[in-house]
Each structure stands twice: as C-alpha cells, then as structure tokens.
Tab-separated table of C-alpha atoms in Angstrom:
chain	number	residue	atom	x	y	z
A	1	UNK	CA	0.000	0.000	0.000
A	2	UNK	CA	1.771	3.173	-1.192
A	3	UNK	CA	1.687	6.617	0.331
A	4	UNK	CA	-0.647	8.084	-2.281
A	5	UNK	CA	-3.230	5.346	-1.641
A	6	UNK	CA	-3.024	5.879	2.123
A	7	UNK	CA	-3.239	9.634	1.607
A	8	UNK	CA	-6.457	9.252	-0.419
A	9	UNK	CA	-8.039	7.134	2.321
A	10	UNK	CA	-7.031	9.663	4.976
A	11	UNK	CA	-8.569	12.424	2.866
A	12	UNK	CA	-11.817	10.471	2.339
A	13	UNK	CA	-12.139	9.754	6.071
A	14	UNK	CA	-11.486	13.402	6.869
A	15	UNK	CA	-14.102	14.546	4.341
A	16	UNK	CA	-16.635	12.151	5.847
A	17	UNK	CA	-15.856	13.494	9.321
A	18	UNK	CA	-16.226	17.072	8.107
A	19	UNK	CA	-19.570	16.333	6.409
A	20	UNK	CA	-20.937	14.650	9.557
A	21	UNK	CA	-19.595	17.456	11.739
A	22	UNK	CA	-21.146	20.180	9.560
A	23	UNK	CA	-24.483	18.357	9.406
A	24	UNK	CA	-24.586	17.769	13.156
A	25	UNK	CA	-23.542	21.323	14.032
A	26	UNK	CA	-25.993	22.899	11.570
A	27	UNK	CA	-28.779	20.718	12.936
A	28	UNK	CA	-27.876	21.795	16.454
A	29	UNK	CA	-27.790	25.430	15.314
A	30	UNK	CA	-31.304	25.114	13.820
A	31	UNK	CA	-32.602	23.710	17.107
A	32	UNK	CA	-30.942	26.501	19.066
A	33	UNK	CA	-32.350	29.108	16.646
A	34	UNK	CA	-35.872	27.691	17.147
A	35	UNK	CA	-35.350	27.773	20.923
A	36	UNK	CA	-34.203	31.386	20.778
A	37	UNK	CA	-37.289	32.285	18.725
A	38	UNK	CA	-39.506	30.792	21.446
A	39	UNK	CA	-37.585	32.633	24.162
A	40	UNK	CA	-37.940	35.953	22.328
A	41	UNK	CA	-41.680	35.353	21.931
A	42	UNK	CA	-41.954	34.719	25.708
A	43	UNK	CA	-39.830	37.790	26.377
A	44	UNK	CA	-42.072	39.887	24.089
A	45	UNK	CA	-45.217	38.717	25.907
A	46	UNK	CA	-43.599	39.429	29.298
A	47	UNK	CA	-42.658	42.916	28.070
A	48	UNK	CA	-46.235	43.556	26.898
A	49	UNK	CA	-47.659	42.504	30.268
A	50	UNK	CA	-45.159	44.718	32.073
A	51	UNK	CA	-46.196	47.698	29.945
A	52	UNK	CA	-49.886	47.033	30.629
A	53	UNK	CA	-49.419	46.303	34.359
A	54	UNK	CA	-51.317	48.444	36.883
A	55	UNK	CA	-50.717	49.044	40.581
A	56	UNK	CA	-52.340	45.773	41.630
A	57	UNK	CA	-50.331	43.579	39.196
A	58	UNK	CA	-47.484	41.475	40.551
A	59	UNK	CA	-44.674	42.268	38.170
A	60	UNK	CA	-42.013	40.104	39.822
A	61	UNK	CA	-42.664	37.108	37.574
A	62	UNK	CA	-42.679	39.005	34.272
A	63	UNK	CA	-39.649	41.010	35.380
A	64	UNK	CA	-37.738	37.819	36.051
A	65	UNK	CA	-38.566	36.566	32.550
A	66	UNK	CA	-37.334	39.824	31.051
A	67	UNK	CA	-34.142	39.762	33.094
A	68	UNK	CA	-33.359	36.175	32.099
A	69	UNK	CA	-32.788	37.264	28.501
A	70	UNK	CA	-29.161	38.347	28.776
A	71	UNK	CA	-27.731	36.974	25.534
A	72	UNK	CA	-30.212	37.538	22.678
A	73	UNK	CA	-30.047	41.050	21.138
A	74	UNK	CA	-33.625	42.420	20.874
A	75	UNK	CA	-35.142	45.660	19.584
A	76	UNK	CA	-38.558	47.186	20.127
A	77	UNK	CA	-39.694	49.520	17.357
A	78	UNK	CA	-42.772	51.441	16.337
A	79	UNK	CA	-44.604	50.886	13.078
A	80	UNK	CA	-42.088	53.086	11.204
A	81	UNK	CA	-39.098	51.083	12.459
A	82	UNK	CA	-37.868	53.661	14.965
A	83	UNK	CA	-36.064	52.001	17.860
A	84	UNK	CA	-37.935	52.427	21.150
A	85	UNK	CA	-35.948	49.961	23.232
A	86	UNK	CA	-32.967	47.652	22.836
A	87	UNK	CA	-31.436	45.001	25.034
A	88	UNK	CA	-28.143	43.024	24.913
A	89	UNK	CA	-26.968	45.269	22.088
A	90	UNK	CA	-23.389	46.544	21.949
A	91	UNK	CA	-23.628	48.335	18.606
A	92	UNK	CA	-27.199	49.078	17.447
A	93	UNK	CA	-28.061	48.359	13.832
A	94	UNK	CA	-29.443	51.147	11.669
A	95	UNK	CA	-32.557	49.236	10.652
A	96	UNK	CA	-33.735	46.453	13.016
A	97	UNK	CA	-36.233	45.354	10.372
A	98	UNK	CA	-33.381	43.562	8.622
A	99	UNK	CA	-33.159	41.152	11.576
A	100	UNK	CA	-35.329	38.212	12.615
A	101	UNK	CA	-38.976	38.950	13.256
A	102	UNK	CA	-41.137	40.832	13.644
A	103	UNK	CA	-43.101	39.716	16.681
A	104	UNK	CA	-46.164	41.932	16.993
A	105	UNK	CA	-46.632	43.575	20.377
A	106	UNK	CA	-50.146	45.029	20.611
A	107	UNK	CA	-50.307	47.491	23.476
A	108	UNK	CA	-53.714	48.935	22.510
A	109	UNK	CA	-56.016	48.989	19.510
A	110	UNK	CA	-54.130	51.928	18.032
A	111	UNK	CA	-50.748	51.189	19.521
A	112	UNK	CA	-48.793	48.322	17.943
A	113	UNK	CA	-45.086	47.833	18.473
A	114	UNK	CA	-42.733	45.246	17.032
A	115	UNK	CA	-39.943	43.068	18.389
A	116	UNK	CA	-36.930	42.199	16.222
A	117	UNK	CA	-34.046	40.046	17.366
A	118	UNK	CA	-30.605	38.943	16.265
A	119	UNK	CA	-28.751	35.672	16.813
A	120	UNK	CA	-26.977	35.257	20.132
A	121	UNK	CA	-23.194	35.105	20.244
A	122	UNK	CA	-23.468	31.417	21.126
A	123	UNK	CA	-25.545	30.642	18.048
A	124	UNK	CA	-23.301	32.706	15.795
A	125	UNK	CA	-20.230	30.958	17.149
A	126	UNK	CA	-21.882	27.573	16.730
A	127	UNK	CA	-22.380	28.227	13.010
A	128	UNK	CA	-18.631	28.794	12.560
A	129	UNK	CA	-17.507	25.788	14.602
A	130	UNK	CA	-17.670	23.175	11.786
A	131	UNK	CA	-15.638	25.374	9.464
A	132	UNK	CA	-12.995	25.914	12.123
A	133	UNK	CA	-12.996	22.171	12.757
A	134	UNK	CA	-12.603	21.532	9.042
A	135	UNK	CA	-9.668	23.929	8.810
A	136	UNK	CA	-7.895	22.308	11.754
A	137	UNK	CA	-8.589	18.820	10.386
A	138	UNK	CA	-7.246	19.646	6.939
A	139	UNK	CA	-4.137	21.256	8.441
A	140	UNK	CA	-3.437	18.102	10.423
A	141	UNK	CA	-4.167	15.952	7.358
A	142	UNK	CA	-1.800	18.011	5.237
A	143	UNK	CA	0.922	17.616	7.859
A	144	UNK	CA	0.248	13.877	8.198
A	145	UNK	CA	0.264	13.265	4.433
A	146	UNK	CA	3.402	15.379	4.039
A	147	UNK	CA	5.159	13.382	6.773
A	148	UNK	CA	3.962	10.104	5.207
A	149	UNK	CA	5.160	11.046	1.727
A	150	UNK	CA	8.439	12.388	3.129
A	151	UNK	CA	9.030	9.120	4.990
A	152	UNK	CA	8.163	7.138	1.872
A	153	UNK	CA	10.427	9.344	-0.237
A	154	UNK	CA	13.244	8.781	2.253
A	155	UNK	CA	12.696	5.037	2.047
A	156	UNK	CA	12.723	5.207	-1.758
A	157	UNK	CA	15.903	7.281	-1.663
A	158	UNK	CA	17.613	4.676	0.513
A	159	UNK	CA	16.417	1.945	-1.861
A	160	UNK	CA	17.694	3.872	-4.894
A	161	UNK	CA	21.059	4.426	-3.204
A	162	UNK	CA	21.422	0.819	-2.066
A	163	UNK	CA	20.429	-0.607	-5.447
A	164	UNK	CA	22.750	1.757	-7.306
A	165	UNK	CA	25.757	1.141	-5.100
A	166	UNK	CA	25.211	-2.616	-5.225
A	167	UNK	CA	25.022	-2.409	-9.039
A	168	UNK	CA	28.293	-0.452	-9.138
A	169	UNK	CA	29.879	-2.998	-6.804
A	170	UNK	CA	28.689	-5.958	-8.897
A	171	UNK	CA	30.013	-4.345	-12.083
A	172	UNK	CA	33.439	-3.825	-10.532
A	173	UNK	CA	34.596	-7.443	-10.666
A	174	UNK	CA	33.825	-8.206	-14.347
A	175	UNK	CA	35.174	-4.794	-15.385
A	176	UNK	CA	38.488	-5.534	-13.635
A	177	UNK	CA	38.608	-8.897	-15.361
A	178	UNK	CA	37.867	-7.318	-18.746
A	179	UNK	CA	40.643	-4.769	-18.159
A	180	UNK	CA	43.133	-7.565	-17.583
A	181	UNK	CA	42.013	-9.481	-20.675
A	182	UNK	CA	42.127	-6.335	-22.814
A	183	UNK	CA	45.693	-5.570	-21.704
A	184	UNK	CA	46.733	-9.153	-22.432
A	185	UNK	CA	45.166	-9.048	-25.899
A	186	UNK	CA	46.748	-5.645	-26.610
A	187	UNK	CA	50.171	-7.071	-25.792
A	188	UNK	CA	49.683	-10.145	-27.969
A	189	UNK	CA	47.937	-8.429	-30.874
A	190	UNK	CA	49.177	-4.823	-30.872
A	191	UNK	CA	47.940	-4.153	-34.414
A	192	UNK	CA	44.434	-5.579	-34.046
A	193	UNK	CA	41.863	-2.896	-34.944
A	194	UNK	CA	39.264	-4.335	-32.544
A	195	UNK	CA	41.392	-3.821	-29.418
A	196	UNK	CA	40.751	-0.020	-29.253
A	197	UNK	CA	37.033	-0.669	-29.647
A	198	UNK	CA	37.189	-3.100	-26.744
A	199	UNK	CA	39.065	-0.481	-24.700
A	200	UNK	CA	36.366	2.105	-25.472
A	201	UNK	CA	33.606	-0.249	-24.353
A	202	UNK	CA	35.442	-1.085	-21.123
A	203	UNK	CA	35.875	2.621	-20.446
A	204	UNK	CA	32.164	2.979	-21.046
A	205	UNK	CA	31.440	0.281	-18.475
A	206	UNK	CA	33.667	2.137	-16.021
A	207	UNK	CA	31.635	5.284	-16.666
A	208	UNK	CA	28.363	3.418	-16.078
A	209	UNK	CA	29.660	1.942	-12.815
A	210	UNK	CA	30.815	5.404	-11.756
A	211	UNK	CA	27.341	6.804	-12.488
A	212	UNK	CA	25.652	4.204	-10.299
A	213	UNK	CA	28.138	4.812	-7.484
A	214	UNK	CA	27.164	8.502	-7.435
A	215	UNK	CA	23.422	7.838	-6.937
A	216	UNK	CA	22.500	8.300	-3.293
A	217	UNK	CA	25.512	10.457	-2.474
A	218	UNK	CA	26.131	14.111	-3.139
A	219	UNK	CA	27.842	14.268	-6.551
A	220	UNK	CA	30.724	16.585	-7.228
A	221	UNK	CA	29.604	19.536	-9.365
A	222	UNK	CA	31.890	21.851	-11.253
A	223	UNK	CA	31.703	24.354	-14.055
A	224	UNK	CA	32.095	22.678	-17.413
A	225	UNK	CA	31.136	23.346	-21.008
A	226	UNK	CA	27.596	22.017	-21.449
A	227	UNK	CA	27.930	22.095	-25.237
A	228	UNK	CA	30.944	19.795	-25.023
A	229	UNK	CA	29.041	17.433	-22.716
A	230	UNK	CA	26.105	17.204	-25.110
A	231	UNK	CA	28.379	16.893	-28.165
A	232	UNK	CA	30.314	14.010	-26.586
A	233	UNK	CA	27.269	11.962	-25.633
A	234	UNK	CA	25.589	12.704	-28.973
A	235	UNK	CA	28.649	11.519	-30.869
A	236	UNK	CA	28.804	8.379	-28.741
A	237	UNK	CA	25.123	7.569	-29.260
A	238	UNK	CA	25.346	8.055	-33.051
A	239	UNK	CA	27.655	5.035	-33.180
A	240	UNK	CA	25.344	2.961	-30.977
A	241	UNK	CA	21.989	3.380	-32.708
A	242	UNK	CA	20.583	2.048	-35.954
A	243	UNK	CA	21.585	3.708	-39.207
A	244	UNK	CA	17.882	4.425	-39.650
A	245	UNK	CA	18.017	6.858	-36.714
A	246	UNK	CA	19.251	10.375	-37.445
A	247	UNK	CA	20.506	12.429	-34.483
A	248	UNK	CA	20.906	16.176	-35.093
A	249	UNK	CA	22.415	18.628	-32.623
A	250	UNK	CA	21.260	22.219	-33.065
A	251	UNK	CA	22.772	25.131	-31.161
A	252	UNK	CA	23.607	28.808	-31.461
A	253	UNK	CA	26.454	28.504	-28.953
A	254	UNK	CA	29.103	26.811	-31.120
A	255	UNK	CA	31.690	29.603	-30.887
A	256	UNK	CA	31.895	29.978	-27.096
A	257	UNK	CA	31.983	27.720	-24.030
A	258	UNK	CA	28.587	27.330	-22.385
A	259	UNK	CA	29.655	26.974	-18.754
A	260	UNK	CA	27.158	25.297	-16.434
A	261	UNK	CA	27.698	23.815	-12.975
A	262	UNK	CA	27.322	20.094	-13.652
A	263	UNK	CA	28.454	16.570	-13.022
A	264	UNK	CA	29.469	15.518	-16.508
A	265	UNK	CA	28.991	11.705	-16.220
A	266	UNK	CA	25.532	12.090	-14.656
A	267	UNK	CA	24.406	14.741	-17.131
A	268	UNK	CA	25.607	12.566	-20.019
A	269	UNK	CA	23.543	9.744	-18.501
A	270	UNK	CA	20.386	11.875	-18.603
A	271	UNK	CA	20.847	12.838	-22.272
A	272	UNK	CA	21.685	9.223	-23.106
A	273	UNK	CA	18.466	8.039	-21.402
A	274	UNK	CA	16.395	10.572	-23.351
A	275	UNK	CA	17.983	9.516	-26.640
A	276	UNK	CA	17.413	5.817	-25.877
A	277	UNK	CA	13.778	6.497	-25.002
A	278	UNK	CA	13.393	8.429	-28.249
A	279	UNK	CA	14.872	5.526	-30.238
A	280	UNK	CA	12.435	3.119	-28.556
A	281	UNK	CA	9.519	5.484	-29.229
A	282	UNK	CA	10.429	5.545	-32.943
A	283	UNK	CA	10.856	1.740	-33.105
A	284	UNK	CA	14.427	2.194	-34.302
A	285	UNK	CA	13.753	4.499	-37.239
A	286	UNK	CA	13.251	8.276	-37.320
A	287	UNK	CA	14.857	11.578	-36.393
A	288	UNK	CA	16.012	12.883	-33.011
A	289	UNK	CA	16.731	16.593	-32.653
A	290	UNK	CA	18.714	17.916	-29.702
A	291	UNK	CA	18.294	21.678	-29.470
A	292	UNK	CA	20.634	23.487	-27.067
A	293	UNK	CA	19.692	27.115	-26.383
A	294	UNK	CA	21.017	29.784	-24.024
A	295	UNK	CA	18.422	32.029	-22.390
A	296	UNK	CA	18.757	34.972	-20.004
A	297	UNK	CA	19.096	32.942	-16.797
A	298	UNK	CA	18.840	29.346	-18.015
A	299	UNK	CA	20.233	26.901	-20.502
A	300	UNK	CA	17.615	24.735	-22.214
A	301	UNK	CA	18.080	21.344	-23.862
A	302	UNK	CA	15.134	20.039	-25.895
A	303	UNK	CA	15.230	16.405	-27.027
A	304	UNK	CA	12.601	15.862	-29.725
A	305	UNK	CA	11.730	12.630	-31.508
A	306	UNK	CA	9.386	11.697	-34.352
A	307	UNK	CA	8.017	8.694	-32.492
A	308	UNK	CA	4.584	7.533	-31.410
A	309	UNK	CA	4.062	10.251	-28.780
A	310	UNK	CA	2.175	9.995	-25.497
A	311	UNK	CA	-1.347	10.690	-24.321
A	312	UNK	CA	-2.004	12.941	-21.305
A	313	UNK	CA	-2.291	10.035	-18.876
A	314	UNK	CA	1.087	8.631	-19.909
A	315	UNK	CA	2.687	12.075	-19.673
A	316	UNK	CA	1.523	12.372	-16.061
A	317	UNK	CA	2.997	8.987	-15.128
A	318	UNK	CA	6.137	8.865	-17.230
A	319	UNK	CA	8.416	9.952	-14.344
A	320	UNK	CA	6.937	7.518	-11.815
A	321	UNK	CA	9.362	4.811	-10.746
A	322	UNK	CA	8.351	1.454	-12.216
A	323	UNK	CA	6.064	2.886	-14.907
A	324	UNK	CA	6.967	1.820	-18.437
A	325	UNK	CA	5.220	1.342	-21.765
A	326	UNK	CA	7.873	-1.092	-22.976
A	327	UNK	CA	7.467	-4.853	-22.953
A	328	UNK	CA	10.918	-5.074	-21.405
A	329	UNK	CA	12.023	-2.428	-18.991
A	330	UNK	CA	12.168	-1.482	-15.328
A	331	UNK	CA	10.747	2.021	-15.650
A	332	UNK	CA	13.782	3.530	-13.897
A	333	UNK	CA	15.522	5.568	-16.613
A	334	UNK	CA	13.305	8.662	-16.571
A	335	UNK	CA	12.815	8.734	-12.759
A	336	UNK	CA	16.597	8.539	-12.329
A	337	UNK	CA	17.078	11.246	-14.941
A	338	UNK	CA	14.587	13.530	-13.175
A	339	UNK	CA	16.338	12.929	-9.867
A	340	UNK	CA	19.732	13.758	-11.385
A	341	UNK	CA	18.498	17.005	-12.944
A	342	UNK	CA	16.193	18.291	-10.203
A	343	UNK	CA	17.867	17.095	-6.993
A	344	UNK	CA	21.532	17.128	-7.952
A	345	UNK	CA	21.633	19.942	-10.512
A	346	UNK	CA	18.683	21.978	-9.146
A	347	UNK	CA	17.184	22.144	-12.618
A	348	UNK	CA	13.995	20.880	-14.242
A	349	UNK	CA	13.139	17.925	-16.468
A	350	UNK	CA	9.644	17.618	-17.910
A	351	UNK	CA	7.612	16.754	-20.985
A	352	UNK	CA	7.443	19.996	-22.939
A	353	UNK	CA	4.972	18.630	-25.474
A	354	UNK	CA	3.784	15.339	-26.875
A	355	UNK	CA	1.180	14.318	-29.392
A	356	UNK	CA	0.091	10.798	-30.158
A	357	UNK	CA	1.468	9.832	-33.560
A	358	UNK	CA	3.588	12.982	-33.885
A	359	UNK	CA	6.412	12.649	-31.366
A	360	UNK	CA	7.569	13.997	-28.010
A	361	UNK	CA	9.824	16.747	-26.687
A	362	UNK	CA	11.540	16.423	-23.308
A	363	UNK	CA	13.015	19.635	-21.896
A	364	UNK	CA	15.964	20.026	-19.524
A	365	UNK	CA	16.380	23.430	-17.857
A	366	UNK	CA	19.643	24.236	-16.054
A	367	UNK	CA	20.514	27.471	-14.262
A	368	UNK	CA	23.491	29.451	-15.514
A	369	UNK	CA	26.124	30.367	-12.901
A	370	UNK	CA	25.270	33.684	-11.255
A	371	UNK	CA	28.816	34.941	-11.457
A	372	UNK	CA	28.993	34.636	-15.232
C-alpha cells in the first residue's frame, strides 16, 4: 500500500468526518435558533404585560422573565421602524427590520409595536464551529500526508542508493577482469583494430559503474562546457543506434563555451536516457533533434523525436518509478534522470509537449552560474 493510496483514504475519512460534523452542528444550530425564537416570543409577551401592568399587578414574575434574557439582542420599534428599546446590544443596527422577526406587540387597539431580534453570540459561534474544525482537520491531514510522503520518499531514496551502489559494486569485478584481458590481448595483438574498440567499451562500463556509485551520495559539481558534454554523448550515441536513426544537434552557442555547474557523467547519462527512449519510441527508425539554447538565466536542452508520442495520462505517469510502456524495462531511466536534474543539478526535467502519432519533446532546464 503506497503513500498516495493511504493519503487518499485519509482524505476520504477526513471529508466524511467534516460532512458529519457540519451536518450535526448545523442541525444543532437550527434547534438553538428555534429555541431562541420561542424565548424571544416569551420575552415579548412578558414585556407587553409589564407595559400594561397596573398598581395591583405582581410584576415580579414578568420582570424575572425579562431579566433572564441576557444573551439575545432584541429591539422594540414602532410601526415606522424607529427604535424604542434595545437590550443586549453593543452596537445598534441602523434598521432592526433587517433582523429576525417581527413579533407583533399590541399594546392597545391603536398602539402596535414590534420586536426584532438577532442571533446570540453562542448561536453565531456555533455556526462557525464546523468550518474551524474543518480547517484544523485539513491542516493536520496536510501535515500527516506530508510526513507520510516524506518518509516514503526517504525510504525510496535509501532503496535507490542501495540498489545503485550494489550495481556499481557488482560491475566492478567483471570490469576488472575485462581490463586484464584487454591488456593481455593488446600485448599479444598490438595491431588488431578491434582492441581499441574493446578499450572504449570497457571505459564505457567504467563510466556506467561510476554513475551508479554517485546515486544516493552528493555528486561533485563543477563548471564545465555544457555544449561539449552534449556533443560528446551525442557523438557516442550516433555510433550505438541504428543507421535508420538520425541524431541532429542544433545550437547557437558553437563559438563559445557554455559553462554550467554540472556533473558531466551524470548529465551525459540523462541525455543518453532521453535519446534511448526516443529511439524506442520511434521503433528504431526516425529523427532525433537535440536543441541546445542559451536564455537569459537558463540553458535549455530540448530532445525531440518523431516517435509515437504519449497521451495525457502517460505524460503524467512517465516519471513515476516502475512505470513503463515497454514490454521489457524497469521504468527507472526517466525517474533517475529527473532525480539527477532536479535534486543534484537543481534544474527541471519535464515533458514539454507530446502528441500521439507525432512525437515527443523532453526539456531540460539548467541554471546558468550567477557569477557569469
């Protein structure tokens, strides 16, 4: 059960709790509002009896009823809405007729007054309680989900690092053996044209092992010519792909070094992964264009293919570890590439555009050094 699945369940439970809380609180508020309406009606009748009381009337009972209302703001007005009396009011409203009511208070045949009332502070507060609860709940949920995803990300990082270092370690032994065999063959057959090719492939294996050893640890970054990095890996890949695949490198920066803080082996790995994905997307035949451009604050590398393209759903998942559209593949190349660019180089790697049947463009964005 992954963190996203758990997060969705936490969110659904929280939403259910919020809905129940809002319903219960609103129901309670309606009951309290009905109770306050009854109390105001009793208060209005007690006020009318007090006004009509004569010398022989015992006013203690009605006075006690009037005094008990110490939380509901009430107004007594004449027929024109002029305020005659107010109670429990801190700041009188201009027109009480905008409030709840009226309750008619008939003093005499030609003397009718009206009672208007507002919600008590308790009722007003009660209406806001579910929203405050919801806010607190969602804050706690956000923190919980963030902690869950952070813990999961940390576990994934440790897995990436362990897997990568173990891969580098496992490659070490056969590479050492191949080095020894290559040296022996070079001594015995110094003029064999295949020996340099073998040496180049062994050096390539050393580079791959070095790449894996750097995953999970802070790589060493230094200023280097990005154009040279891209030219080297492009030249290497041209000799490793089908003759039916054309790889073009376009740039306007050919006459000056394009210095970028980078780890050259890891950055070459990213471009290599994008080219390999492009070759797979084109089924081994088509055109790949690598466009290197310098902008005001960034350097942009666009890798465009003429392959089958991706739909929106695939674009959203393409950087998820384990996701692949290939029959054979681990779904690790693009997630590793994104990690290298965004976590190690503090840049960006994303799908710039893709259209089913028309190809895809991946974009790498790297920051230029500030002291340039």
